[in-house]
Each structure stands twice: as structure tokens, then as C-alpha cells.
mmCIF file of N, CA and C in Angstrom:
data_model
loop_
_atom_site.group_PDB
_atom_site.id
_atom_site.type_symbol
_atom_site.label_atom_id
_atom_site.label_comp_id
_atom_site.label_asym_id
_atom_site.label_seq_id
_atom_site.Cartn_x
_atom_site.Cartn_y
_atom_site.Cartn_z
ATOM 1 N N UNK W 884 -20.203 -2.300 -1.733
ATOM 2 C CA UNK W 884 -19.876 -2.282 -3.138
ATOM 3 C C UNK W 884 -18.648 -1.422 -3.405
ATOM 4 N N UNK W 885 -18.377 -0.629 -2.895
ATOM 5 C CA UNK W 885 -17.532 0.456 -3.131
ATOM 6 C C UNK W 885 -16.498 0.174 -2.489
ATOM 7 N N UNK W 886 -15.780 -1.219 -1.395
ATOM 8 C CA UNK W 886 -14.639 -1.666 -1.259
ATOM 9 C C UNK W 886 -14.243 -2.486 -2.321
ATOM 10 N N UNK W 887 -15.431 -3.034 -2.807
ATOM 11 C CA UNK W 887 -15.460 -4.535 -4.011
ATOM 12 C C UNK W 887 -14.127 -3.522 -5.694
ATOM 13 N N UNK W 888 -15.385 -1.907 -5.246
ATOM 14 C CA UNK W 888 -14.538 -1.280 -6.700
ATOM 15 C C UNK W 888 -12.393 -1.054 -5.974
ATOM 16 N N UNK W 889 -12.871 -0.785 -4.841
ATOM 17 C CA UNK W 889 -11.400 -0.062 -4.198
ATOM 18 C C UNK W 889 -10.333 -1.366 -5.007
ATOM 19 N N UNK W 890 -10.722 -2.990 -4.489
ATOM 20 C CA UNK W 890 -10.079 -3.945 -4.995
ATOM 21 C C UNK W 890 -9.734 -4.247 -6.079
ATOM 22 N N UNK W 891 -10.769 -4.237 -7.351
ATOM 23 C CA UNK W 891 -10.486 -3.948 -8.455
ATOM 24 C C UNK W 891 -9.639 -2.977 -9.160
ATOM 25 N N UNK W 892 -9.657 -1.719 -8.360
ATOM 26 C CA UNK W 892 -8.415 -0.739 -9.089
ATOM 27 C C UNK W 892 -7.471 -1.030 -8.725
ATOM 28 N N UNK W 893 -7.167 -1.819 -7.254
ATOM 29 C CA UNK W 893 -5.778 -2.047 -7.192
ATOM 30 C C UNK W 893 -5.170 -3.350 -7.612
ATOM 31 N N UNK W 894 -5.824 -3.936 -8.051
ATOM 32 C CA UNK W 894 -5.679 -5.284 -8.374
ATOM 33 C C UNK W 894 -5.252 -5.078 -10.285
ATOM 34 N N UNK W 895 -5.977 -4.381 -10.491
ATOM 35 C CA UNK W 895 -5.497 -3.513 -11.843
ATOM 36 C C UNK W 895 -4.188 -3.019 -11.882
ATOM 37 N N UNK W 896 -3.858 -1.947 -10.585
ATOM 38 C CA UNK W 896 -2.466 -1.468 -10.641
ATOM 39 C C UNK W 896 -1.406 -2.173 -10.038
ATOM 40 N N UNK W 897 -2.003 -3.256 -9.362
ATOM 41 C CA UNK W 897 -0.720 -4.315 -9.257
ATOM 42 C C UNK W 897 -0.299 -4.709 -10.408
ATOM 43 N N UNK W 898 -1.300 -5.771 -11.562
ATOM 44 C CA UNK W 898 -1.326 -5.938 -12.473
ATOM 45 C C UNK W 898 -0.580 -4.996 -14.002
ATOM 46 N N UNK W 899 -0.823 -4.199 -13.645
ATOM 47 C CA UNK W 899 -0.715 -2.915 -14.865
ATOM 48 C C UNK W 899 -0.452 -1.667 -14.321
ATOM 49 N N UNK W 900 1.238 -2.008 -13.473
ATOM 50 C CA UNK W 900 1.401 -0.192 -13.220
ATOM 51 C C UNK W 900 1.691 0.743 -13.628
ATOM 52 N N UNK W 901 1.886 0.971 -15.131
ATOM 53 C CA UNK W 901 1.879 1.654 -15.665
ATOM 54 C C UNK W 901 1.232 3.125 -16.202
ATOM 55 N N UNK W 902 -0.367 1.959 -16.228
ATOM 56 C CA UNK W 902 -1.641 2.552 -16.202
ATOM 57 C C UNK W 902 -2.063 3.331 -15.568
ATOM 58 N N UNK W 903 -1.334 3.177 -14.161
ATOM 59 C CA UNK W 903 -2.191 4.434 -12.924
ATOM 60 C C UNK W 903 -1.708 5.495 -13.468
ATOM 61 N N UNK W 904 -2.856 5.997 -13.010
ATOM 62 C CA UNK W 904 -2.913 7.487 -12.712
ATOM 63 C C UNK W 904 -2.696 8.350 -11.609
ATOM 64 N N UNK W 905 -2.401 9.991 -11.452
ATOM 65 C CA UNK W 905 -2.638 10.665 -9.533
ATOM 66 C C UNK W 905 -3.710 10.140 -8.842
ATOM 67 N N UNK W 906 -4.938 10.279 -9.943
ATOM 68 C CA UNK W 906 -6.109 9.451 -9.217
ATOM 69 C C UNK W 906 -5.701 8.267 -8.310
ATOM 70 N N UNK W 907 -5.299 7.226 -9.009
ATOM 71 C CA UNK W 907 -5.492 5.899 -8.640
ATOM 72 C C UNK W 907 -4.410 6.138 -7.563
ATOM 73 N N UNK W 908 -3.458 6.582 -7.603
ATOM 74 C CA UNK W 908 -2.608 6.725 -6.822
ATOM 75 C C UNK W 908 -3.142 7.368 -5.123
ATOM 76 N N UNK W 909 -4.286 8.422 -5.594
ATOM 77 C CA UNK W 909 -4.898 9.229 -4.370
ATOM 78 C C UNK W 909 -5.681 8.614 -3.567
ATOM 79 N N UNK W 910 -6.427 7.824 -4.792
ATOM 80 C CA UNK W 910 -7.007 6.512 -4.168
ATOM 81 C C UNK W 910 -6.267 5.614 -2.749
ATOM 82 N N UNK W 911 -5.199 5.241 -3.284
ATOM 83 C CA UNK W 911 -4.652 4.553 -3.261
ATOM 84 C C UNK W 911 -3.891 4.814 -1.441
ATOM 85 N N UNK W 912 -3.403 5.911 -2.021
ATOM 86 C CA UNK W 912 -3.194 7.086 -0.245
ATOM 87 C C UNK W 912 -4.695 6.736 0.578
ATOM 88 N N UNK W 913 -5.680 6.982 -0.027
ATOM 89 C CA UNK W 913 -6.799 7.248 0.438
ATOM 90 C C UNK W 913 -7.207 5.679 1.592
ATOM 91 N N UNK W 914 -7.117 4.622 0.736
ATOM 92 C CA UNK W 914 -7.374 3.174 1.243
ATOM 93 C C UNK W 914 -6.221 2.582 2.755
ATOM 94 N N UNK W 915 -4.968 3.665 2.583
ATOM 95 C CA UNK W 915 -4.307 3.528 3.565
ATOM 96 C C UNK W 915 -5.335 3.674 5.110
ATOM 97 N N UNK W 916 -5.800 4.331 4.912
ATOM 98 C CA UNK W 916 -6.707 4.714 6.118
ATOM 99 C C UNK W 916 -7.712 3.743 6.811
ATOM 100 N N UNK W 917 -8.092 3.026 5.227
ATOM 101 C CA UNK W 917 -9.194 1.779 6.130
ATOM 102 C C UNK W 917 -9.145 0.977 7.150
ATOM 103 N N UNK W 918 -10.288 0.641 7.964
ATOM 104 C CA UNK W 918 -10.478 -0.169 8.675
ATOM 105 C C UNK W 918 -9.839 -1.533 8.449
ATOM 106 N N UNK W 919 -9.950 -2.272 7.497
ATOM 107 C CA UNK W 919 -9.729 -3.144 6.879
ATOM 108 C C UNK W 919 -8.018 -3.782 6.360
ATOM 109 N N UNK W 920 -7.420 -4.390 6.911
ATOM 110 C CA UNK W 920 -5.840 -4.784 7.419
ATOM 111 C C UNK W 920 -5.762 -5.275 5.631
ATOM 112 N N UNK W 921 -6.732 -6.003 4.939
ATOM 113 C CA UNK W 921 -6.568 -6.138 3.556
ATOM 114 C C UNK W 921 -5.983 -4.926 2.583
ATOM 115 N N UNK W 922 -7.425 -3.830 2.815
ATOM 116 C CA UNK W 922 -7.170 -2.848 2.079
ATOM 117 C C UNK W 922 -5.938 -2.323 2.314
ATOM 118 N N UNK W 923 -5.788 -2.187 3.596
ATOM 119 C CA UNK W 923 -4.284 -1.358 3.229
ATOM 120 C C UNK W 923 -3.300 -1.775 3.073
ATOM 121 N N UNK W 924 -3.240 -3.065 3.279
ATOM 122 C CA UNK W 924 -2.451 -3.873 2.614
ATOM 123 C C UNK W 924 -1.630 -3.738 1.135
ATOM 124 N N UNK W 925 -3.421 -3.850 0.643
ATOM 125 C CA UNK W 925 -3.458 -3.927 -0.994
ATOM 126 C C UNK W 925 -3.019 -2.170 -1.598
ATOM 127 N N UNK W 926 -3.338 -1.736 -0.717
ATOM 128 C CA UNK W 926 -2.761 -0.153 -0.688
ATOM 129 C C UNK W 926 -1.694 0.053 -1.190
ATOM 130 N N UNK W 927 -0.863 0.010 0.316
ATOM 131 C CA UNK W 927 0.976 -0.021 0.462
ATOM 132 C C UNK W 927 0.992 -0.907 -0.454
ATOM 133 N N UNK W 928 1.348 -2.306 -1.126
ATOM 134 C CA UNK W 928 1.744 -2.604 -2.503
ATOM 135 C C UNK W 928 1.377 -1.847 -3.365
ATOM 136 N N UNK W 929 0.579 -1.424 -3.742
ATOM 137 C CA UNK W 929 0.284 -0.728 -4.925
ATOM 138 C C UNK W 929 1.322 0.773 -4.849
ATOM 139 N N UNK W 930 1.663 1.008 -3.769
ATOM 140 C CA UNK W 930 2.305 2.097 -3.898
ATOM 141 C C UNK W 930 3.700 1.980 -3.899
ATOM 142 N N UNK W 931 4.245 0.761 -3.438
ATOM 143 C CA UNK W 931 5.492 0.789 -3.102
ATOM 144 C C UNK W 931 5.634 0.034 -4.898
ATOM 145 N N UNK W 932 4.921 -0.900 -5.486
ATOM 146 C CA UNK W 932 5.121 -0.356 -6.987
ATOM 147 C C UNK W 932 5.514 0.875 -7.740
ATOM 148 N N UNK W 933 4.544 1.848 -7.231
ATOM 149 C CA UNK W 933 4.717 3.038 -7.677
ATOM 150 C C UNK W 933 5.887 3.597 -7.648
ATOM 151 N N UNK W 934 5.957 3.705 -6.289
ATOM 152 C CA UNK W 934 7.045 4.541 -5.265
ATOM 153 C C UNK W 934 6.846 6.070 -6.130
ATOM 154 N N UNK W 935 5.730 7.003 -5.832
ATOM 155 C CA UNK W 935 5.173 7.978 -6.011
ATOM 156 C C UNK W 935 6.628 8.772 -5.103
ATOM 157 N N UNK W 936 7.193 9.897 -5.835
ATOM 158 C CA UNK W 936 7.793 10.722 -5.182
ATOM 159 C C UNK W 936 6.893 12.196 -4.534
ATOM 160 N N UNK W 937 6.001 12.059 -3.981
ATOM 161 C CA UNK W 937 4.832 12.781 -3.939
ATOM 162 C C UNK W 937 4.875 13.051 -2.266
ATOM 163 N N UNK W 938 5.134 14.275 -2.003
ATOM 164 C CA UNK W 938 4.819 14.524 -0.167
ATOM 165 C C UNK W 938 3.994 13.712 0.341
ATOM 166 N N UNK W 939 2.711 13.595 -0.511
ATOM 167 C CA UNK W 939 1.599 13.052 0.041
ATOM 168 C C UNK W 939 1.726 11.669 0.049
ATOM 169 N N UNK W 940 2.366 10.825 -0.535
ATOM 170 C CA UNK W 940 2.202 9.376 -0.853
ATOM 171 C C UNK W 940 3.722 9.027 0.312
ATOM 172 N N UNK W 941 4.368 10.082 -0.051
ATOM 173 C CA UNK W 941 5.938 9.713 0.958
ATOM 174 C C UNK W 941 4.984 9.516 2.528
ATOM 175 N N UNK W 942 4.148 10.587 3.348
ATOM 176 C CA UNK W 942 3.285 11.009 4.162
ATOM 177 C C UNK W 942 2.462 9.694 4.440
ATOM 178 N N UNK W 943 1.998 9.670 3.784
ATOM 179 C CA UNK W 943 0.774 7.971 4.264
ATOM 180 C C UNK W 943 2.155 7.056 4.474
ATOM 181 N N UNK W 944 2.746 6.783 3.625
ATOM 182 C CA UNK W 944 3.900 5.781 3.658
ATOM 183 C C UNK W 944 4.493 5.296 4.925
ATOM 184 N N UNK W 945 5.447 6.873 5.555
ATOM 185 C CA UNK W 945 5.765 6.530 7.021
ATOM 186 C C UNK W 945 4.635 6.577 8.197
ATOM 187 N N UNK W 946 3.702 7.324 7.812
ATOM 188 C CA UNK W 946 2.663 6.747 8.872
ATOM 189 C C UNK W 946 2.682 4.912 8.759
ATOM 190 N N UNK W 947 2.001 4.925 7.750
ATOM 191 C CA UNK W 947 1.992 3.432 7.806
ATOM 192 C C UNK W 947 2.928 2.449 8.398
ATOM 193 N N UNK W 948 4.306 3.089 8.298
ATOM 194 C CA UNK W 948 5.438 2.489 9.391
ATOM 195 C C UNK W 948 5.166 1.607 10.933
ATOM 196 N N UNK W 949 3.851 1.940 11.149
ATOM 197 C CA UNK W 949 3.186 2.327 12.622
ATOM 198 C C UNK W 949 2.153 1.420 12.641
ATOM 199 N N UNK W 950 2.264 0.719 11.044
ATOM 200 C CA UNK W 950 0.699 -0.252 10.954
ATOM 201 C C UNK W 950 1.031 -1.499 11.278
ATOM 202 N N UNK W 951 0.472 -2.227 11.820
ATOM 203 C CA UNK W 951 0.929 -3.852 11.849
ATOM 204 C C UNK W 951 -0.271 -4.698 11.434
ATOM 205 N N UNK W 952 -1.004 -4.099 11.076
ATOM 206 C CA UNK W 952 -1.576 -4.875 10.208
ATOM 207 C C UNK W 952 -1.150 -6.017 9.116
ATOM 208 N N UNK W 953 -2.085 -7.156 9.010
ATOM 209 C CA UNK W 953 -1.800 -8.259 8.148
ATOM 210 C C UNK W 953 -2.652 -8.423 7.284
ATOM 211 N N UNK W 954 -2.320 -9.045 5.569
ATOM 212 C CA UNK W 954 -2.717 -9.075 4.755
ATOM 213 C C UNK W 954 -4.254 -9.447 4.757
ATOM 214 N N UNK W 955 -4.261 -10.339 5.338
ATOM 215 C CA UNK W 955 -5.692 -11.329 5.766
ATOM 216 C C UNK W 955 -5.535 -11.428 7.031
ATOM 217 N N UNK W 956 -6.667 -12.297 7.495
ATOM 218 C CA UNK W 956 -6.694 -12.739 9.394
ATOM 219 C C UNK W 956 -5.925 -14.352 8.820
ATOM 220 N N UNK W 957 -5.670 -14.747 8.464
ATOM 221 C CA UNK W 957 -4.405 -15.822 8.729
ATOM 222 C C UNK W 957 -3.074 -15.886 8.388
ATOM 223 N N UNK W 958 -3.141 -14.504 8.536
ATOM 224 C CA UNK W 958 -1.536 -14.496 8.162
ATOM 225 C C UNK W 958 -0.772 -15.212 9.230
ATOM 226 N N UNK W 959 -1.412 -15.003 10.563
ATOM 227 C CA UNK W 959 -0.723 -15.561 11.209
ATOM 228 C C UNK W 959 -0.183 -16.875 11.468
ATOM 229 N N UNK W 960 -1.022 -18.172 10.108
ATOM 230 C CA UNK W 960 -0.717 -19.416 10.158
ATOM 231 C C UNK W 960 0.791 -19.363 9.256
ATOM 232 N N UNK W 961 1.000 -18.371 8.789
ATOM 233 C CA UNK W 961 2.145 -18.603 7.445
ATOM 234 C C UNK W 961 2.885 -17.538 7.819
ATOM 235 N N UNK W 962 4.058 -17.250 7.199
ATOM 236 C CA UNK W 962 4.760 -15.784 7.144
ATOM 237 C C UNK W 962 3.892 -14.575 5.557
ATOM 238 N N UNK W 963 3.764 -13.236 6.313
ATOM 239 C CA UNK W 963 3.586 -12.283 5.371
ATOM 240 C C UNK W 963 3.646 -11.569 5.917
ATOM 241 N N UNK W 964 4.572 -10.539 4.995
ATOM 242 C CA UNK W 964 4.803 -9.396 5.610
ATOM 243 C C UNK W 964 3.819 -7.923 5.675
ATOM 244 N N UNK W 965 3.650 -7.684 7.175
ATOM 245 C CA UNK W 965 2.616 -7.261 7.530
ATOM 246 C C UNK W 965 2.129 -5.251 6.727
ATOM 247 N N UNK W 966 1.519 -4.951 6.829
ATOM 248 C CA UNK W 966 1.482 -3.437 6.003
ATOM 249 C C UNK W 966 2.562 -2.372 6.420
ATOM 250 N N UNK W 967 3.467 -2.395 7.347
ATOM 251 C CA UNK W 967 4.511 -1.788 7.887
ATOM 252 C C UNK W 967 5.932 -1.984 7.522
ATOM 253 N N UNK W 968 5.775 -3.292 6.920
ATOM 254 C CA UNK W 968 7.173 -4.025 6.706
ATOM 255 C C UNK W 968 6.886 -3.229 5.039
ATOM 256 N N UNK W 969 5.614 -3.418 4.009
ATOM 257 C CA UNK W 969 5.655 -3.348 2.607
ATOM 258 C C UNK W 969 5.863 -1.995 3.017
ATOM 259 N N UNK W 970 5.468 -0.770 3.869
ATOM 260 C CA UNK W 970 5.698 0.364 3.334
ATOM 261 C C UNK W 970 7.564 1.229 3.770
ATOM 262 N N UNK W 971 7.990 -0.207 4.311
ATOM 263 C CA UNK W 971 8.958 0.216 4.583
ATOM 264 C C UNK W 971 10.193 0.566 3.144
ATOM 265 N N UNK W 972 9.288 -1.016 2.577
ATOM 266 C CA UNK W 972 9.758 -1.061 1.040
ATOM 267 C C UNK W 972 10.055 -0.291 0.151
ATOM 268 N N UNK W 973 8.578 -0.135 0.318
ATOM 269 C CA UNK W 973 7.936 1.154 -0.399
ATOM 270 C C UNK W 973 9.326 2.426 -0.492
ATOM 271 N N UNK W 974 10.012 2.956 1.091
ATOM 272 C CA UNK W 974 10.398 4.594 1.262
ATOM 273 C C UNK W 974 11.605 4.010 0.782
ATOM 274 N N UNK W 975 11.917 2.793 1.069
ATOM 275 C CA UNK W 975 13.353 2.240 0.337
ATOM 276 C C UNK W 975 13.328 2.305 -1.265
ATOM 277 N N UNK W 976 12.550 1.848 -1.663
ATOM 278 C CA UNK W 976 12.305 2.156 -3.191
ATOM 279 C C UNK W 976 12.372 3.641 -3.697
ATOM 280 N N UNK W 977 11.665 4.524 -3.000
ATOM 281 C CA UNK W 977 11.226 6.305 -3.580
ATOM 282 C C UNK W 977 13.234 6.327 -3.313
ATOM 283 N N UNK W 978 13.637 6.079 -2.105
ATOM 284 C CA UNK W 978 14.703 6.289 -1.993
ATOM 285 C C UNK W 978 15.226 7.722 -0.833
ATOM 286 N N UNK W 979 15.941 8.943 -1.549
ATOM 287 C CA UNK W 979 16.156 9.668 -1.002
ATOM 288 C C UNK W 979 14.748 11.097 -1.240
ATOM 289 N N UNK W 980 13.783 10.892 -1.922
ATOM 290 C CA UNK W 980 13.076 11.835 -1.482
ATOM 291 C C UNK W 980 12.200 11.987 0.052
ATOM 292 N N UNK W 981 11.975 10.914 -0.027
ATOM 293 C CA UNK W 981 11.656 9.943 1.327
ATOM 294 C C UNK W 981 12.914 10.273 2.549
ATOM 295 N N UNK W 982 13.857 10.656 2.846
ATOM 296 C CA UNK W 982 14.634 10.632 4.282
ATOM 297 C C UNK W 982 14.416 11.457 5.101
ATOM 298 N N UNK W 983 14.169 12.377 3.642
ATOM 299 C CA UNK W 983 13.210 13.882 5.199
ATOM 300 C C UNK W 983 12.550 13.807 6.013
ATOM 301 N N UNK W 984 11.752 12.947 5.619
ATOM 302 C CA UNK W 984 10.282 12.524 6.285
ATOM 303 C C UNK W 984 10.802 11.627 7.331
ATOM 304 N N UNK W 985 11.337 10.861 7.019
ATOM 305 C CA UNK W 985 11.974 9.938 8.133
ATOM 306 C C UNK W 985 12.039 10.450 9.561
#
């Protein structure tokens, strides 16, 4: 039940990014971590929306550099770009707070 809610908030802040909050955002860091090639998927978009200038969100970000994870298990019939490619987006978007880390 409690991945079902993870989806719904981010599906919200895809939808309505305005709305987030640090929360949703911590969340959001937080889902980077899952097991689950979806969630963090749905993660890194939600953040590279954001593009949080935040140590902590810059921090999950280039880890994630390292993920190759795919959206779903068929990504591999189609092109999508995998959770490494969006958070690359993502440090391109924050921009230069992001190079340090690099």
C-alpha cells in the first residue's frame, strides 16, 4: 500500500509542480533508493522538474548517474530513457549548483 501512496504523490508532482513541498521533495530523494526501476524512475522525473538546488537532492541525483535502470521491464521493446539518462537532466537543469558535485 505504501508504494501505491509513493505513486500518487508523484504522479501529483509531475502533474502539479508547483504544489510540492521539502516533504514531497524528501520523499522524493527518498524513492531514489528503491528496489523498484519504476519508482525511481518516477523519482528522478519528479525531481529533475524540480531541479531542487538542495545538497541533498543535487547528492541522490549524481548517484543516480550510476542507475540504469528502466522505466518499466519493457522498456526494452521501445526507446526510454533509462533513470541515469533523466537524472542527468535533472543536474543539467539545477545547472551550476550541481558541478561541484560532479
Amino acid at each position: 500500500m505504501k508504494g501505491n501512496i509513493s505513486f500518487v504523490i508523484l504522479g501529483v508532482s509531475l502533474a502539479f509542480p508547483t504544489l510540492l513541498s521539502a516533504d514531497e521533495v524528501t520523499q522524493a530523494i527518498k524513492l531514489l533508493r528503491s528496489d523498484r526501476s519504476e519508482m525511481r524512475f518516477d523519482a528522478v522525473r519528479t525531481l529533475r522538474r524540480l531541479s531542487p538546488q538542495t545538497d541533498s537532492a543535487i547528492a541522490a541525483l549524481v548517484a543516480a548517474l550510476d542507475d540504469g535502470g528502466a522505466p518499466s521491464e519493457n522498456a526494452t521493446l521501445f526507446y526510454f530513457p533509462y533513470v541515469r539518462h533523466v537524472a542527468s537532466e535533472a543536474l543539467v537543469r539545477i545547472g551550476e549548483p550541481a558541478i561541484p558535485s560532479l
